[in-house]
Coordinates of C-alpha atoms in Angstrom, one line a residue:
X1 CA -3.6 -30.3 -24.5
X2 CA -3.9 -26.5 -24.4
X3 CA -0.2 -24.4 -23.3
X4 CA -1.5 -21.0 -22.9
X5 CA 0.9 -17.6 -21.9
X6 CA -0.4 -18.2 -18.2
X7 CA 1.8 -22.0 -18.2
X8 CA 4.9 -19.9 -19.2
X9 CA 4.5 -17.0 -17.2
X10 CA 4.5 -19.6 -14.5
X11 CA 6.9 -21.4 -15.4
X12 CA 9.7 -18.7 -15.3
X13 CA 8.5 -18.2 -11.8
X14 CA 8.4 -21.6 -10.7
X15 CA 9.4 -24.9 -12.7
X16 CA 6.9 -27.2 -11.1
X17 CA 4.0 -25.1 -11.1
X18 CA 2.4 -25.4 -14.6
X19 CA 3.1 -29.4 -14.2
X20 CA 1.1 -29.4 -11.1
X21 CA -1.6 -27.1 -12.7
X22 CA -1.6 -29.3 -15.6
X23 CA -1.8 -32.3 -13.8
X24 CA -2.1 -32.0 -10.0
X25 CA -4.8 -33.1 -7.8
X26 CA -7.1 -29.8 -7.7
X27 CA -8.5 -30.7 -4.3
X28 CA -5.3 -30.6 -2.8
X29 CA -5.2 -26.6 -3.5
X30 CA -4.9 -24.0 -0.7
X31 CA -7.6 -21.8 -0.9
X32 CA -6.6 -18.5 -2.6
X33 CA -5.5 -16.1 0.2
X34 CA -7.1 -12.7 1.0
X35 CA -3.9 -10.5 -0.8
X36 CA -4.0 -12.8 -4.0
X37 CA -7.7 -12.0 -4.7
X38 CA -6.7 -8.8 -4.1
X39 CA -4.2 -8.3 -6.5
X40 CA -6.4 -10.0 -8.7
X41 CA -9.1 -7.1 -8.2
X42 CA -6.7 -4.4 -8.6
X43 CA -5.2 -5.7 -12.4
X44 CA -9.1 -6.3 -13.4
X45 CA -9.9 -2.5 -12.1
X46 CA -6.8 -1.3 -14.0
X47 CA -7.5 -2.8 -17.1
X48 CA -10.9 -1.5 -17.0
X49 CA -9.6 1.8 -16.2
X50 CA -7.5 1.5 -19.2
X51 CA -9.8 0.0 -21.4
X52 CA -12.6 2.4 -20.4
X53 CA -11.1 5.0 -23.1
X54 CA -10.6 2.5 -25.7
X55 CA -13.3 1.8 -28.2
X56 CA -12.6 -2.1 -28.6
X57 CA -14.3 -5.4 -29.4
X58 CA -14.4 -8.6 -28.1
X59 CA -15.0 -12.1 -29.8
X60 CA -18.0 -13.3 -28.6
X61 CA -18.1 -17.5 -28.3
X62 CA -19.4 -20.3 -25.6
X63 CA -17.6 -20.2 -23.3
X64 CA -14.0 -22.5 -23.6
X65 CA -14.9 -23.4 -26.7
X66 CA -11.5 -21.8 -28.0
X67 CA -12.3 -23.0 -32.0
X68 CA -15.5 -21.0 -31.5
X69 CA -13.5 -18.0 -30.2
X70 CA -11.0 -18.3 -32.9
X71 CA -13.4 -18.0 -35.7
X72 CA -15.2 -14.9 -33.4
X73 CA -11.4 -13.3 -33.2
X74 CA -10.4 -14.3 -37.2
X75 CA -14.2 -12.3 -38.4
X76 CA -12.9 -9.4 -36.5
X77 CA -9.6 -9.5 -37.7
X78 CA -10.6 -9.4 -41.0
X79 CA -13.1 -6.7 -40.5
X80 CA -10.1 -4.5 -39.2
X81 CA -11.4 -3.3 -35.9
X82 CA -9.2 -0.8 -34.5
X83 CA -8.6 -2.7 -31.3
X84 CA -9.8 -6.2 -30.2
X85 CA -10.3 -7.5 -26.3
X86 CA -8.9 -11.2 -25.6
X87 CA -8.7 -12.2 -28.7
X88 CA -8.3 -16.7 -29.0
X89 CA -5.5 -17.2 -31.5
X90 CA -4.9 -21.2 -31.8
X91 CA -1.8 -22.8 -33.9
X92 CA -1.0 -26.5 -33.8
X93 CA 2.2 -27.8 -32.5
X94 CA 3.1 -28.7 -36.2
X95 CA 2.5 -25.0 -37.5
X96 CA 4.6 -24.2 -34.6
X97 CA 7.8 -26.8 -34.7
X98 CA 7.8 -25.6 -38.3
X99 CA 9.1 -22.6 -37.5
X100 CA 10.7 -22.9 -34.3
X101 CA 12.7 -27.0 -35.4
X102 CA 15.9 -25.5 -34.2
X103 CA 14.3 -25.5 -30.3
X104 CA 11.6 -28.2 -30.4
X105 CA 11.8 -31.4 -29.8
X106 CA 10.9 -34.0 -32.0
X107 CA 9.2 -36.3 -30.3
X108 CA 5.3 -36.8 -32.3
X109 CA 3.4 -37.3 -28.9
X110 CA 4.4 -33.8 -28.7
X111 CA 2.0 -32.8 -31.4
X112 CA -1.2 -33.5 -28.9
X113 CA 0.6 -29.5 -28.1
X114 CA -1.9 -26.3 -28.7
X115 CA -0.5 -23.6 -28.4
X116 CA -3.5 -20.7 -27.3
X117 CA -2.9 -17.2 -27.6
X118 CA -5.1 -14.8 -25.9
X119 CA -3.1 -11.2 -25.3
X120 CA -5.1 -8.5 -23.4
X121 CA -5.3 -6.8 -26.8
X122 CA -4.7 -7.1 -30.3
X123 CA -4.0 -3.5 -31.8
X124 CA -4.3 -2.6 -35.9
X125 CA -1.2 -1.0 -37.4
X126 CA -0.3 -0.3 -40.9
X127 CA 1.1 -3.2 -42.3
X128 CA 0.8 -6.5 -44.2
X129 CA -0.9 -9.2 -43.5
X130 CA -3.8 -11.9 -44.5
X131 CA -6.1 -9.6 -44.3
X132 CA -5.4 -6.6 -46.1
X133 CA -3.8 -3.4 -45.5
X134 CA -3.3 -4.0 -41.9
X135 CA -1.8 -6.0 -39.3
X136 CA -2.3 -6.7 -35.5
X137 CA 0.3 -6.5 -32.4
X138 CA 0.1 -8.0 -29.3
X139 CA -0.6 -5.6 -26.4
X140 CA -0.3 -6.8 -22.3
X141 CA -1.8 -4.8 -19.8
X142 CA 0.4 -5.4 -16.3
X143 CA 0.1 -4.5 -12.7
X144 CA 4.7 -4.5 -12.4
X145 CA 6.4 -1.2 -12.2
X146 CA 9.1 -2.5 -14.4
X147 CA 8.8 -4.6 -17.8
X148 CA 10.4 -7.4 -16.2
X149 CA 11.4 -10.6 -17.8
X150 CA 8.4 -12.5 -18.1
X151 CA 5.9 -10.0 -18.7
X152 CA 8.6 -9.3 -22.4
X153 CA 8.5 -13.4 -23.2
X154 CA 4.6 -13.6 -22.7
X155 CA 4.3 -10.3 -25.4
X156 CA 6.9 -12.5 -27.6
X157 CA 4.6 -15.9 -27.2
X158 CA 1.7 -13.9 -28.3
X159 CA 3.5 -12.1 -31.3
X160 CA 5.0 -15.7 -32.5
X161 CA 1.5 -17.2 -32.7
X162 CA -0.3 -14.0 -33.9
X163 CA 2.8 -14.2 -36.7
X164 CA 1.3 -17.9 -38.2
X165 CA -2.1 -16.6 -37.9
X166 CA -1.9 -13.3 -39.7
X167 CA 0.5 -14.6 -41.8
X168 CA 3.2 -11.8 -40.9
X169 CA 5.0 -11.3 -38.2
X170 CA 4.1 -8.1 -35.7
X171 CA 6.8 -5.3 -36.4
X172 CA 6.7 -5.6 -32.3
X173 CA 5.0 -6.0 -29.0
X174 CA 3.7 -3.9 -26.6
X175 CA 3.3 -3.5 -22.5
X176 CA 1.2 -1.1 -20.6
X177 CA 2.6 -0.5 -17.2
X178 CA 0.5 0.6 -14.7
X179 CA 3.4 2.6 -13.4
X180 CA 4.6 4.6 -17.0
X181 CA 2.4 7.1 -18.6
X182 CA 3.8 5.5 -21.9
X183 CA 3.4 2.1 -23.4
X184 CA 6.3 -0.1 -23.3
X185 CA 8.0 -1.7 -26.7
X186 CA 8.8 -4.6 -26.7
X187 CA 12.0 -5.8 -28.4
X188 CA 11.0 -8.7 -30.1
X189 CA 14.5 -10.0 -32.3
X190 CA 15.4 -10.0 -28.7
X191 CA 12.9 -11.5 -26.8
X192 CA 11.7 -14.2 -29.2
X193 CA 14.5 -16.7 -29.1
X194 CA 14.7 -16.5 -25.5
X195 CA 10.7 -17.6 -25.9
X196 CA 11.0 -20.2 -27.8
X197 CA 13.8 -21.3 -25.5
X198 CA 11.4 -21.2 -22.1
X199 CA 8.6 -23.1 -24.1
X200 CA 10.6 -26.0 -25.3
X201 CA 11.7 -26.5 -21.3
X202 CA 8.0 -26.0 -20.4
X203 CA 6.9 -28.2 -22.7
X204 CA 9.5 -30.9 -21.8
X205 CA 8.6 -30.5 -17.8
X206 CA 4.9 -31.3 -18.9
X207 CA 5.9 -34.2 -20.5
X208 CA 8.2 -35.6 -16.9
X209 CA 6.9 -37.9 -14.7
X210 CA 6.4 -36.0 -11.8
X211 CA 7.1 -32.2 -12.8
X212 CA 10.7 -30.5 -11.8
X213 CA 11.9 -30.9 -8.4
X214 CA 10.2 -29.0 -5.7
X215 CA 12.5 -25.7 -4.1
X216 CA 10.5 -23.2 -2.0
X217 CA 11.2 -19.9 -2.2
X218 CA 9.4 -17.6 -0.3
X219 CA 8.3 -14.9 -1.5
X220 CA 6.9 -16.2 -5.0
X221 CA 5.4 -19.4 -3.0
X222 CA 3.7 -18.0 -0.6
X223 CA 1.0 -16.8 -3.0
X224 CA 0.7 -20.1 -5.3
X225 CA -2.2 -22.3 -4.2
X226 CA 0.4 -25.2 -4.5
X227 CA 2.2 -24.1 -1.4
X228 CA 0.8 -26.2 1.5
X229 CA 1.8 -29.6 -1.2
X230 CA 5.2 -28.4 -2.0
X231 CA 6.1 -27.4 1.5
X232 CA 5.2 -30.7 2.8
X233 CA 7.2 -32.6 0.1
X234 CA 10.5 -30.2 0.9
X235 CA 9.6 -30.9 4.8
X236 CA 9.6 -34.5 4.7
X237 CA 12.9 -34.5 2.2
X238 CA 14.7 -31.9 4.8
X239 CA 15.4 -30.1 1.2
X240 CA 18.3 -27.4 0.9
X241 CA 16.0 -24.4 -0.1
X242 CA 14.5 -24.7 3.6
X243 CA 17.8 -23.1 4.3
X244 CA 18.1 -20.0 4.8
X245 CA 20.4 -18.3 2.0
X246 CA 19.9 -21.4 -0.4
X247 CA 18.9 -19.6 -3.6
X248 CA 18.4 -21.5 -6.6
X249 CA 22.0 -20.1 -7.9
X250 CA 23.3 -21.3 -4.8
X251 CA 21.5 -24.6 -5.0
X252 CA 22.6 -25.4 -8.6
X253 CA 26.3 -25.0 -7.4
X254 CA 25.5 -27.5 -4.3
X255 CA 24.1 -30.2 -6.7
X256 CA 27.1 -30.2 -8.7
X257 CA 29.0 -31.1 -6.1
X258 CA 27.0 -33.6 -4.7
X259 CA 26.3 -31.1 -1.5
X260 CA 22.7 -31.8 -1.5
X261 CA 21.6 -33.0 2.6
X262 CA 22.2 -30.7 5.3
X263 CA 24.3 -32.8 7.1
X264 CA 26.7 -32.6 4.0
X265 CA 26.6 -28.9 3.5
X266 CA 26.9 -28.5 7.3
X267 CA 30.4 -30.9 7.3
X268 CA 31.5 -28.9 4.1
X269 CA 34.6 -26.3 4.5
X270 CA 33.5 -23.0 3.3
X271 CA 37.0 -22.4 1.5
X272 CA 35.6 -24.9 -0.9
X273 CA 32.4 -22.8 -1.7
X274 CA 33.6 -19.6 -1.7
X275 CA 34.6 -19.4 -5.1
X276 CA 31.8 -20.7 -7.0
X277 CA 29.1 -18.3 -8.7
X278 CA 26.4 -16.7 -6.0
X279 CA 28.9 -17.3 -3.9
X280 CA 31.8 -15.7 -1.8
X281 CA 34.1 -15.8 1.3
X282 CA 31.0 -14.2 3.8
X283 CA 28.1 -15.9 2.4
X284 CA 30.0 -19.5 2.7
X285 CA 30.7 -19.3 5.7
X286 CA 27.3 -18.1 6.3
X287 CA 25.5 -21.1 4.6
X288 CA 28.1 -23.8 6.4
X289 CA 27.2 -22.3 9.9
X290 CA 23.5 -22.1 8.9
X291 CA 23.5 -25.5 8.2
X292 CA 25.7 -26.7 11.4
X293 CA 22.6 -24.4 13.1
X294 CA 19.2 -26.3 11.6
X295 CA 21.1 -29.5 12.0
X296 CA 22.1 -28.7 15.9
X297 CA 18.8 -27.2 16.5
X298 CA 20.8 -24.4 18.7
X299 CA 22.1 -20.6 17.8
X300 CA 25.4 -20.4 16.4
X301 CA 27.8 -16.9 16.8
X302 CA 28.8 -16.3 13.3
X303 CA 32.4 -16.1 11.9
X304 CA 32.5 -12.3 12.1
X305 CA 30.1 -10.8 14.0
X306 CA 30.3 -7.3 14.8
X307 CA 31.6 -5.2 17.2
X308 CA 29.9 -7.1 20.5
X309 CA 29.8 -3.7 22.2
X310 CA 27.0 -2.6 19.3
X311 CA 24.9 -6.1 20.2
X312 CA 24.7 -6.0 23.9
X313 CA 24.1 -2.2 23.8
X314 CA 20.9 -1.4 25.6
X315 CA 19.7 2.3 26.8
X316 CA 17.5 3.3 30.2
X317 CA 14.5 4.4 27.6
X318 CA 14.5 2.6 24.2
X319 CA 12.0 2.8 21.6
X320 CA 10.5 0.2 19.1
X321 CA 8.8 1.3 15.6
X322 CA 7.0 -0.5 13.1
X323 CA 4.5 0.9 10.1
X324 CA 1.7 -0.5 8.4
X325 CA 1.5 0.6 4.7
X326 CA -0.7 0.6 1.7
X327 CA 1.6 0.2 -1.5
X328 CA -0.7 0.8 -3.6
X329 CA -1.6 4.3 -2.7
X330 CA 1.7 4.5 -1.6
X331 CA 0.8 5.5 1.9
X332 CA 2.2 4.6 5.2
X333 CA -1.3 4.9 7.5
X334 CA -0.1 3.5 10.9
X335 CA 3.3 4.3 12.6
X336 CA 3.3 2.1 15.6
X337 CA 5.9 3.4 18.7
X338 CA 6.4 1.0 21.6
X339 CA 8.5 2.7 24.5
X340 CA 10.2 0.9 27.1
X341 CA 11.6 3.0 30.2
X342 CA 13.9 0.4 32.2
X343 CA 14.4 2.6 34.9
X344 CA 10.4 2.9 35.8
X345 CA 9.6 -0.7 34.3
X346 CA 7.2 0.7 32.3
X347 CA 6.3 0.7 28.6
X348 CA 3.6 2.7 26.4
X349 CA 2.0 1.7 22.9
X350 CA 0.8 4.5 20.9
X351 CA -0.4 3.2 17.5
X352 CA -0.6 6.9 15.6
X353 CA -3.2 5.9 12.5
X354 CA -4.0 7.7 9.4
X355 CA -7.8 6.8 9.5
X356 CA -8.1 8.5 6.1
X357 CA -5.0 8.8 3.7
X358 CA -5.0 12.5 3.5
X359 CA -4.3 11.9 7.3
X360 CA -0.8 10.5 6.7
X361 CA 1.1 14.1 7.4
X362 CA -0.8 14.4 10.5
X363 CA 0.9 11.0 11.6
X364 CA 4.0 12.1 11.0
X365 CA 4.0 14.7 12.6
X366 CA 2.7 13.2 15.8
X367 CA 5.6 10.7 15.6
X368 CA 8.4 13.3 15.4
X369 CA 6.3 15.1 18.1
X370 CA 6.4 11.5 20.0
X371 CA 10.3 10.4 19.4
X372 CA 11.3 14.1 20.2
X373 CA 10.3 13.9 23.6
X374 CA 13.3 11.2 24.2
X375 CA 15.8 12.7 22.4
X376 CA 18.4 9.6 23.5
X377 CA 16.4 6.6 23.0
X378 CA 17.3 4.3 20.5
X379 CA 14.9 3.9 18.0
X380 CA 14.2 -0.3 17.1
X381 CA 12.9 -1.3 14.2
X382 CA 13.2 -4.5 11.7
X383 CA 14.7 -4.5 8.0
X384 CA 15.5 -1.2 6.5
X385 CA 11.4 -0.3 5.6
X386 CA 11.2 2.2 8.7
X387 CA 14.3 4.0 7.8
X388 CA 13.6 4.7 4.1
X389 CA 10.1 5.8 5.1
X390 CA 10.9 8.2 7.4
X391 CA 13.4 9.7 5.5
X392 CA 10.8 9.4 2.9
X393 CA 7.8 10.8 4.6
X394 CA 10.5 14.1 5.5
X395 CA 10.9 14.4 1.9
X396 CA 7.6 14.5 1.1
X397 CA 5.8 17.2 4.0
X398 CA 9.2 19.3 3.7
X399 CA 10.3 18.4 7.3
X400 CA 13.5 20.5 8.2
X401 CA 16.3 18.2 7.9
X402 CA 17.8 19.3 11.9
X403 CA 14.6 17.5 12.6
X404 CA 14.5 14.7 11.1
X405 CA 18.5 13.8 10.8
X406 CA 19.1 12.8 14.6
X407 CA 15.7 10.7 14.8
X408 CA 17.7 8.7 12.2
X409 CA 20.7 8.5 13.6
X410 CA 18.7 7.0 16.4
X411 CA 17.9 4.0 14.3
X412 CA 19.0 0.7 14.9
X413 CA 17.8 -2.1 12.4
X414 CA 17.2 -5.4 14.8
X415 CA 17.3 -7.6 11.6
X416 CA 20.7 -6.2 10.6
X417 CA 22.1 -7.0 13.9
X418 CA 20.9 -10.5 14.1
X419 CA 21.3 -11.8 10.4
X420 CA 25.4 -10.6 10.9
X421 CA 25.5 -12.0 14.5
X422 CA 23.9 -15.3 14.4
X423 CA 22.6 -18.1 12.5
X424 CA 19.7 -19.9 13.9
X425 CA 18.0 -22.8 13.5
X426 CA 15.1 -21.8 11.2
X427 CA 13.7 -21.4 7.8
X428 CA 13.5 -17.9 7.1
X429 CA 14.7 -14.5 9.1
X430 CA 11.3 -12.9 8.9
X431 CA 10.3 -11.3 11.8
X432 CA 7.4 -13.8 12.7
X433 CA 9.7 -16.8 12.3
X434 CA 12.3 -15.9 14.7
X435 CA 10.0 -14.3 17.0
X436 CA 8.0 -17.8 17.4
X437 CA 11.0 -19.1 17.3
X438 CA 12.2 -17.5 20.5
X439 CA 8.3 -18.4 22.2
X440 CA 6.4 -15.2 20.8
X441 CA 3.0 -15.6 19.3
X442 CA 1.0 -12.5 17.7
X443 CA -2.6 -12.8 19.4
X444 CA -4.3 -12.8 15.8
X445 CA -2.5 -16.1 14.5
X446 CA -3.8 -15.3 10.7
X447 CA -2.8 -11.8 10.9
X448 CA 0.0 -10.4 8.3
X449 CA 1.6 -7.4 6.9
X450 CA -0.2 -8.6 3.2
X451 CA -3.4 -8.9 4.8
X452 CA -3.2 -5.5 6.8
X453 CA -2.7 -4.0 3.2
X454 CA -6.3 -5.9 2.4
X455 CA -7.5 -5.1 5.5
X456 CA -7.1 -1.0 5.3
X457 CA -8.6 -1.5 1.8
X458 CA -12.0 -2.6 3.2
X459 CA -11.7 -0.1 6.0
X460 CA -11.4 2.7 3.6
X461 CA -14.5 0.7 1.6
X462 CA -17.0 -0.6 4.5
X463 CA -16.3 2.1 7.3
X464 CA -15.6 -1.6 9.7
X465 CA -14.0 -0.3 12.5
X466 CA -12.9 -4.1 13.6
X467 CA -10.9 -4.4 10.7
X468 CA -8.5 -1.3 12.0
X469 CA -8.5 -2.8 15.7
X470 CA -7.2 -5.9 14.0
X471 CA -4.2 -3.9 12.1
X472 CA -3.3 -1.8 15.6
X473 CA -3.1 -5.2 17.4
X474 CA -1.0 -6.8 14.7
X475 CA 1.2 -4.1 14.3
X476 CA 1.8 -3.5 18.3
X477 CA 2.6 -7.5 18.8
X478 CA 5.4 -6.3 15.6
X479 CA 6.8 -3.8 17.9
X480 CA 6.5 -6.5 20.6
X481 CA 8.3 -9.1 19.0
X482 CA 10.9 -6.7 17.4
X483 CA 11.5 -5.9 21.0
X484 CA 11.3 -9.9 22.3
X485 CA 14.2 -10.1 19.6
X486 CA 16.7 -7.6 20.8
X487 CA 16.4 -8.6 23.9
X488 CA 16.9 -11.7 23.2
X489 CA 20.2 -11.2 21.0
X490 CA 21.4 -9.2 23.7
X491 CA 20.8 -11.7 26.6
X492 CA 22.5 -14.5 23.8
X493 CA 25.9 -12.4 23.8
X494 CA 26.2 -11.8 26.9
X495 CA 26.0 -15.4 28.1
X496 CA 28.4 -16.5 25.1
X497 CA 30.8 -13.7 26.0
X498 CA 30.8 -12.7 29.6
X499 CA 29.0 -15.9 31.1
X500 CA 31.0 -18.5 30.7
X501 CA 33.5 -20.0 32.8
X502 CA 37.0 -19.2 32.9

């Protein structure tokens, strides 16, 4: 059985997943969303765009046949090539526990183990090795902005079996960022025993009987082709990290003291809590009255909510704002503007879109033109995104800061409000689950902020006029829903406060 730098790059992100890639039912998959292939495109394009001023080989072999593409790799290795392309380095779990005893297990059905090497690159330094003058490091190619954890242990796995093959070890690793003009080195006397340490738990959740225990998180499982399984397993067992503010810190802490149901985190006294690690005073009473809230099925007011005059505030004109971006050209295309005049009960969408991304000054200028014209509206948006962009956006086309400084102090973040006002009876306090929650429903039910990205990509590709008709609608049901939730918070607090009987 073949443990590759893909099984522990996975397993860092989540513990189950290179058990259920290993051994789950392929058939029971999701099929790989529209933002994952994506992403997918945009690493191969930037390797390519890397590679394309390298002068490299690559092992040629049938292809799996990883014996076959050691031998391809080992004849180029000892010719000396400058660089070589997906190399296959193979060590045996013996050659491997001989060096690393102190961290592997053991057991001997462990030694059906091979361990398979195959870094983006191998690059020729100086040195000594097996083959002469010369000796190869390990070089990884990534799509992150920041050398982050896991993209450091893979460059280590890679150097620690390129060290048994060559027959000395790499002087160190290397990562190429797509956002650093440089390449990154990587610390290997640090990295390495950390490694070793990941691998011998990877290895040893292979070997379980059913892989680790399932937690979602949502952000790194919403892309994993696992998630429709996992989620129905955590479903069924009502599991902890369906509620909201349940990290896997957090988690570990409830565990250990038995706090594992939502009925008995819900009973729990938050002084008891509050002094544990990911924890304090707010965020227990947060998580106790979060539980008391899924369990009730009903909105709870939270312990210390803010000033009530701040919630229940409302304005004769008000105005809603949402944007559609494309991180990877770091542009913000479409700045959406709902405005809702209560005196007139009436309201007007304008959906100002950067059709091309040398557009995006155009656009903003429209919506300071656009907000300018009511000067006292409030200005709705969710999560702090809208904020940093405009101020952002005013950086960038040198907008005078007398214009831009009272649009900001216009904003009011809905999400802010909400998440320090009320718990509610839900999984996550992302604008599409409270807003269907409260009723709401976005007239295209597949549509999403990740697929708008993949969707302007096409645009700007194909010319499909569609495809931008779909991103206005999605992002005006955004400023719908934003709105469907203040009103709704503000409606809540008034009945709690000024509605009930004496």
């Amino acid at each position: 059985m073949l443990i590759n730098a893909d099984l522990l790059l996975q397993y860092q992100r989540c513990k189950r997943r290179p058990f259920l890639d290993s051994h789950g039912d392929k058939n029971q998959r999701d099929t790989p969303n529209e933002l994952l292939l994506k992403l997918q495109q945009d690493k191969i394009a930037y390797q390519k765009s890397i590679l394309a001023n390298l002068s490299y080989h690559q092992p040629d072999y049938p292809r799996r046949d990883w014996e076959a593409g050691q031998a391809a790799t080992l004849e180029l290795m000892q010719r000396g090539v400058e660089y070589i392309r997906h190399g296959i380095l193979l060590v045996s779990y013996d050659d491997w526990a001989n060096i690393e005893s102190e961290n592997f297990a053991a057991s001997p059905h462990y030694q059906k183990y091979t361990l398979l090497s195959r870094p983006d690159l191998l690059v020729k330094q100086p040195g000594q090795s097996r083959f002469g003058d010369w000796i190869y490091v390990p070089a990884n190619l990534e799509m992150g902005k920041r050398p982050k954890q896991e993209y450091q242990v893979g460059v280590a796995y890679h150097a620690q079996v390129l060290a048994i093959v060559q027959e000395a070890a790499p002087p160190t690793g290397l990562l190429k960022l797509r956002t650093r003009e440089t390449t990154y080195t990587v610390d290997l006397l640090k990295w390495t025993p950390q490694m070793q340490l990941i691998l011998a738990e990877l290895i040893q959740a292979l070997e379980s009987p059913n892989g680790a225990e399932v937690f979602i998180s949502r952000q790194k499982c919403n892309l994993c082709h696992w998630h429709s399984q996992c989620y129905a397993i955590a479903q069924s067992e009502k599991h902890l990290s369906l509620i909201p503010g349940v990290t896997p810190v957090r988690y570990t802490q409830l565990q250990a003291l038995s706090l594992t149901t939502v009925e008995s985190l819900a009973s729990t006294s938050p002084t008891i809590l509050e002094n544990l690690p990911g924890f304090d005073s707010e965020v227990a009473h947060k998580l106790v009255v979060q539980a008391q809230s899924v369990l009730q099925s009903r909105p709870f007011i939270l312990p210390y909510p803010p000033p009530i005059e701040t919630i229940t505030f409302t304005a004769p004109i008000e105005i809603y704002f949402d944007i559609e971006a494309q991180p990877d050209l770091n542009l913000d295309y479409l700045l959406g503007v709902l405005v809702v005049n209560r005196q007139t009960n009436t309201e007007q969408f304008y959906s100002l879109l950067a059709e091309r991304p040398e557009d995006e000054e155009l656009v903003w200028r429209q919506f300071l033109d656009l907000v300018w014209q009511y000067p006292e509206a409030p200005i709705y948006h969710f999560c702090a995104y809208e904020f940093d962009t405009v101020k952002r956006l005013a950086k960038l086309y040198q907008t005078p800061y007398s214009s831009v400084r009272p649009v900001l102090n216009r904003f009011v973040d809905v999400y802010e409000q909400l998440t320090q006002s009320v718990a509610l009876p839900i999984e996550s306090y992302a604008l599409k689950a409270i807003a269907r929650w409260l009723g709401f429903e976005w007239r295209d039910k597949e549509a999403s902020g990740a697929k708008c990205i993949y969707w302007y990509d096409l645009w700007l590709e194909t010319g499909d006029r569609t495809l931008l008709e779909i991103i206005q609608r999605y992002n005006e049901d955004d400023c719908r829903a934003t709105r469907n939730v203040k009103d709704w918070l503000v409606q809540f607090f008034q009945e709690e406060y000024y509605l009930r009987p004496a």
